[in-house]
Amino acid sequence: VQLQASGGGLVQAGGSLRLSCTASGRRFSDYSMGWFRQAPGKDREFVAEISWRGGSRSYSDSVKGRFIISRDNSGNTVYLQMNSLNIEDTAVYYCAADYRSSVITGRVDYWGKGTLVTVSS
């Protein structure tokens, strides 16, 4: 599976962005999809996950209530709607895919290249 993330950019605190990650190469609907992020000088951390069946979503405590993950199996794309952004959300965001298993641990089958999100004050 090849994963291509897009949608990053510069946004003011309190604003919104939507990230997209488009997959190719395998049957997208068989993969749980997730987003991770890595801020400067910090380890990569889990952000959000949507199960391969699409019925289950999980979020880190730091984004719960502000971010929404969704998927469009017909378009082979997973989205991350990010609202009420703050400076601490500044990071490179990566999408990840795992065959019919949770991505939360970070031990996944595939990673995409990251997209940079910068939140300014």
C-alpha positions in Angstrom: 0.0 0.0 0.0 1.3 3.4 -0.9 0.0 6.3 1.3 0.0 9.9 0.2 -0.9 12.5 2.8 -1.8 16.1 2.0 -3.5 19.1 3.4 -0.9 20.4 5.8 -0.1 24.1 6.0 0.1 27.2 8.2 -3.0 28.1 10.2 -3.7 30.5 13.1 -4.5 29.2 16.5 -8.3 28.5 16.7 -8.5 27.6 13.0 -9.1 24.4 11.2 -7.4 22.2 8.6 -8.4 18.9 7.0 -5.7 16.4 6.2 -6.2 13.7 3.5 -4.4 10.4 3.0 -5.0 8.5 -0.2 -4.0 4.9 -0.5 -3.2 2.8 -3.5 -2.1 -0.8 -4.2 -4.3 -2.9 -2.0 -8.0 -3.1 -1.1 -8.4 -0.1 1.1 -11.4 -1.4 3.0 -9.3 -4.2 4.5 -7.1 -1.7 6.4 -7.5 0.1 9.6 -6.2 3.6 9.1 -4.7 6.1 11.5 -2.9 9.4 12.0 0.2 10.0 14.0 2.2 13.1 14.5 5.7 14.1 15.5 6.5 17.5 16.9 10.0 18.9 16.8 12.2 17.2 19.4 9.5 14.7 20.4 8.6 11.1 19.6 6.0 10.2 17.1 2.6 9.9 18.9 -0.8 8.4 18.0 -3.5 10.9 17.1 -6.5 9.0 15.7 -7.6 5.7 14.3 -10.6 4.4 12.3 -11.2 0.7 12.1 -11.1 -1.2 8.8 -14.9 -1.8 9.2 -15.3 1.9 9.8 -17.5 1.5 12.9 -14.8 2.3 15.5 -12.8 5.4 16.1 -10.2 6.2 18.7 -8.5 9.4 19.6 -5.7 10.5 21.8 -6.8 12.6 24.8 -5.0 15.6 23.4 -7.2 15.8 20.4 -10.5 14.2 21.5 -13.4 16.6 20.9 -11.4 18.7 18.4 -10.3 16.2 15.7 -12.5 13.9 13.6 -11.2 10.9 11.6 -13.3 9.5 8.7 -12.8 7.4 5.7 -14.2 7.1 2.2 -13.6 3.6 1.0 -14.8 4.4 -2.5 -12.1 7.0 -2.8 -9.5 5.1 -0.9 -9.0 8.1 1.4 -8.9 8.8 5.1 -9.4 12.2 6.5 -8.5 14.1 9.6 -10.6 17.1 10.3 -8.7 19.3 12.8 -10.6 22.0 14.6 -9.7 24.5 17.3 -6.1 24.1 16.5 -3.5 25.3 19.0 0.2 25.7 19.0 0.8 22.3 20.5 -0.7 20.7 17.4 2.2 21.9 15.3 3.9 18.7 14.0 4.5 16.6 11.0 1.4 14.4 10.5 1.7 10.8 9.2 -1.0 8.4 8.0 -0.6 4.7 8.7 -2.3 1.5 7.6 -2.6 -1.9 9.1 -4.3 -5.0 7.7 -7.4 -5.6 9.8 -5.6 -4.6 13.0 -5.4 -1.5 15.2 -2.7 1.0 14.3 -2.6 2.5 17.8 0.6 0.9 18.9 2.4 2.3 15.9 3.5 -1.2 14.7 1.8 -0.9 11.4 2.2 -2.3 7.9 2.6 1.0 6.1 3.5 4.6 6.7 2.9 7.5 4.5 5.2 10.5 4.1 4.3 13.2 6.5 2.6 16.5 5.9 3.6 19.5 8.0 1.0 21.4 10.1 2.1 24.7 11.6 -0.1 26.5 14.0 0.8 30.1 14.7 -0.3 32.3 17.6 
